[in-house]
C-alpha atoms as an extended CHARMM CRD file, in Angstrom:
* protein
*
        77  EXT
         1         1  MET       CA            -67.9570000000        2.4920000000       83.3540000000  PROA      1               0.0000000000
         2         2  LEU       CA            -68.3430000000       -1.2100000000       84.1760000000  PROA      2               0.0000000000
         3         3  CYS       CA            -64.7170000000       -1.8630000000       83.2450000000  PROA      3               0.0000000000
         4         4  THR       CA            -63.5450000000        0.9720000000       85.4790000000  PROA      4               0.0000000000
         5         5  TRP       CA            -65.6770000000       -0.2790000000       88.3830000000  PROA      5               0.0000000000
         6         6  ALA       CA            -64.2490000000       -3.7720000000       87.8770000000  PROA      6               0.0000000000
         7         7  ARG       CA            -60.7230000000       -2.3820000000       87.9680000000  PROA      7               0.0000000000
         8         8  ASP       CA            -61.1730000000        0.0620000000       90.8350000000  PROA      8               0.0000000000
         9         9  HSD       CA            -63.6400000000       -1.8320000000       93.0250000000  PROA      9               0.0000000000
        10        10  ARG       CA            -63.0250000000       -5.4400000000       91.9540000000  PROA      10              0.0000000000
        11        11  VAL       CA            -66.6690000000       -5.9720000000       90.9920000000  PROA      11              0.0000000000
        12        12  THR       CA            -67.9710000000       -8.4010000000       88.4000000000  PROA      12              0.0000000000
        13        13  GLY       CA            -70.7180000000       -7.5360000000       85.9920000000  PROA      13              0.0000000000
        14        14  THR       CA            -72.5520000000       -7.7820000000       82.7330000000  PROA      14              0.0000000000
        15        15  GLY       CA            -73.0070000000       -4.9040000000       80.3300000000  PROA      15              0.0000000000
        16        16  VAL       CA            -75.9180000000       -5.0090000000       77.8860000000  PROA      16              0.0000000000
        17        17  ASP       CA            -76.1670000000       -2.8410000000       74.8030000000  PROA      17              0.0000000000
        18        18  ILE       CA            -78.0140000000       -2.9230000000       71.5180000000  PROA      18              0.0000000000
        19        19  SER       CA            -74.9440000000       -1.5680000000       69.6960000000  PROA      19              0.0000000000
        20        20  THR       CA            -72.4290000000       -4.1190000000       68.4530000000  PROA      20              0.0000000000
        21        21  VAL       CA            -69.9240000000       -1.2680000000       68.1660000000  PROA      21              0.0000000000
        22        22  PHE       CA            -70.3050000000       -0.5210000000       71.8810000000  PROA      22              0.0000000000
        23        23  THR       CA            -70.0160000000       -4.1490000000       72.9830000000  PROA      23              0.0000000000
        24        24  GLU       CA            -66.8990000000       -4.6360000000       70.8420000000  PROA      24              0.0000000000
        25        25  GLN       CA            -65.3150000000       -1.4760000000       72.2710000000  PROA      25              0.0000000000
        26        26  ALA       CA            -66.2780000000       -2.5050000000       75.8050000000  PROA      26              0.0000000000
        27        27  ARG       CA            -64.6120000000       -5.9120000000       75.3850000000  PROA      27              0.0000000000
        28        28  ALA       CA            -61.4640000000       -4.1860000000       74.1140000000  PROA      28              0.0000000000
        29        29  ARG       CA            -61.5250000000       -1.8010000000       77.0920000000  PROA      29              0.0000000000
        30        30  ALA       CA            -61.9340000000       -4.7380000000       79.4860000000  PROA      30              0.0000000000
        31        31  ALA       CA            -58.8390000000       -6.3840000000       77.9990000000  PROA      31              0.0000000000
        32        32  GLU       CA            -56.9260000000       -3.0920000000       78.1540000000  PROA      32              0.0000000000
        33        33  LEU       CA            -57.7450000000       -2.6820000000       81.8690000000  PROA      33              0.0000000000
        34        34  GLY       CA            -57.1040000000       -6.3370000000       82.6690000000  PROA      34              0.0000000000
        35        35  VAL       CA            -60.6520000000       -7.0710000000       83.7950000000  PROA      35              0.0000000000
        36        36  ALA       CA            -61.9110000000       -9.2460000000       80.9430000000  PROA      36              0.0000000000
        37        37  ASP       CA            -62.2170000000      -12.1500000000       83.3760000000  PROA      37              0.0000000000
        38        38  ARG       CA            -64.6420000000      -10.1800000000       85.5710000000  PROA      38              0.0000000000
        39        39  VAL       CA            -66.9480000000       -8.5360000000       83.0260000000  PROA      39              0.0000000000
        40        40  THR       CA            -69.0240000000       -9.7350000000       80.1090000000  PROA      40              0.0000000000
        41        41  PHE       CA            -70.8250000000       -7.7820000000       77.4420000000  PROA      41              0.0000000000
        42        42  VAL       CA            -74.0260000000       -8.8950000000       75.7740000000  PROA      42              0.0000000000
        43        43  HSD       CA            -75.3790000000       -7.5680000000       72.5040000000  PROA      43              0.0000000000
        44        44  SER       CA            -79.0810000000       -7.3100000000       73.2760000000  PROA      44              0.0000000000
        45        45  ASP       CA            -81.9600000000       -4.9130000000       73.7760000000  PROA      45              0.0000000000
        46        46  ALA       CA            -81.6010000000       -4.0470000000       77.4540000000  PROA      46              0.0000000000
        47        47  SER       CA            -85.3320000000       -3.4230000000       77.8030000000  PROA      47              0.0000000000
        48        48  GLY       CA            -85.9300000000       -7.1610000000       77.5590000000  PROA      48              0.0000000000
        49        49  PHE       CA            -82.7560000000       -8.4530000000       79.1780000000  PROA      49              0.0000000000
        50        50  VAL       CA            -83.1890000000      -10.6210000000       82.2750000000  PROA      50              0.0000000000
        51        51  ALA       CA            -80.1340000000      -11.7930000000       84.2100000000  PROA      51              0.0000000000
        52        52  ASP       CA            -79.8440000000      -15.5170000000       84.9190000000  PROA      52              0.0000000000
        53        53  THR       CA            -79.3160000000      -14.8230000000       88.6140000000  PROA      53              0.0000000000
        54        54  PRO       CA            -80.2300000000      -11.9390000000       90.9300000000  PROA      54              0.0000000000
        55        55  VAL       CA            -77.7510000000       -9.0520000000       91.0570000000  PROA      55              0.0000000000
        56        56  ASP       CA            -76.6670000000       -6.7160000000       93.8320000000  PROA      56              0.0000000000
        57        57  LEU       CA            -76.7120000000       -3.5940000000       91.6750000000  PROA      57              0.0000000000
        58        58  ALA       CA            -78.2920000000       -2.6440000000       88.3680000000  PROA      58              0.0000000000
        59        59  ALA       CA            -77.5510000000        0.6220000000       86.5840000000  PROA      59              0.0000000000
        60        60  CYS       CA            -78.6680000000        2.3550000000       83.4300000000  PROA      60              0.0000000000
        61        61  VAL       CA            -76.4150000000        5.1130000000       82.1680000000  PROA      61              0.0000000000
        62        62  GLY       CA            -77.7210000000        7.3580000000       79.4310000000  PROA      62              0.0000000000
        63        63  ALA       CA            -80.3890000000        5.0320000000       78.0950000000  PROA      63              0.0000000000
        64        64  THR       CA            -83.5910000000        5.7310000000       79.9520000000  PROA      64              0.0000000000
        65        65  TRP       CA            -85.3940000000        5.3590000000       76.6250000000  PROA      65              0.0000000000
        66        66  ILE       CA            -85.3900000000        1.5900000000       77.3010000000  PROA      66              0.0000000000
        67        67  GLY       CA            -88.1650000000        2.1030000000       79.8350000000  PROA      67              0.0000000000
        68        68  ASP       CA            -89.8410000000        5.0340000000       78.1020000000  PROA      68              0.0000000000
        69        69  GLY       CA            -88.3510000000        7.4630000000       80.6450000000  PROA      69              0.0000000000
        70        70  VAL       CA            -86.7650000000        7.4300000000       84.0780000000  PROA      70              0.0000000000
        71        71  ALA       CA            -89.7140000000        5.9090000000       85.9650000000  PROA      71              0.0000000000
        72        72  GLY       CA            -90.1570000000        3.0480000000       83.5100000000  PROA      72              0.0000000000
        73        73  THR       CA            -86.4300000000        2.3500000000       83.4120000000  PROA      73              0.0000000000
        74        74  VAL       CA            -86.2340000000        2.2130000000       87.2040000000  PROA      74              0.0000000000
        75        75  GLN       CA            -89.0890000000       -0.2940000000       87.1520000000  PROA      75              0.0000000000
        76        76  LEU       CA            -87.2270000000       -2.4210000000       84.5960000000  PROA      76              0.0000000000
        77        77  LEU       CA            -84.0930000000       -2.3490000000       86.7220000000  PROA      77              0.0000000000
């Protein structure tokens, strides 16, 4: 999704996932869509990830387990 947003809306962003398979596939997708210069992917547990600088938008898609449910995940975001 981040790669598509980067392509369609010219956003920059960082994707965080605990799966090395996902981060590798995401990097390949970024190259395929020509947005590898605008997105980065970090192999990490998103529940403990803290960005170096404030962000305008944070999203969690399909992984609300990181905050032990929707409410906890929203608080983490």
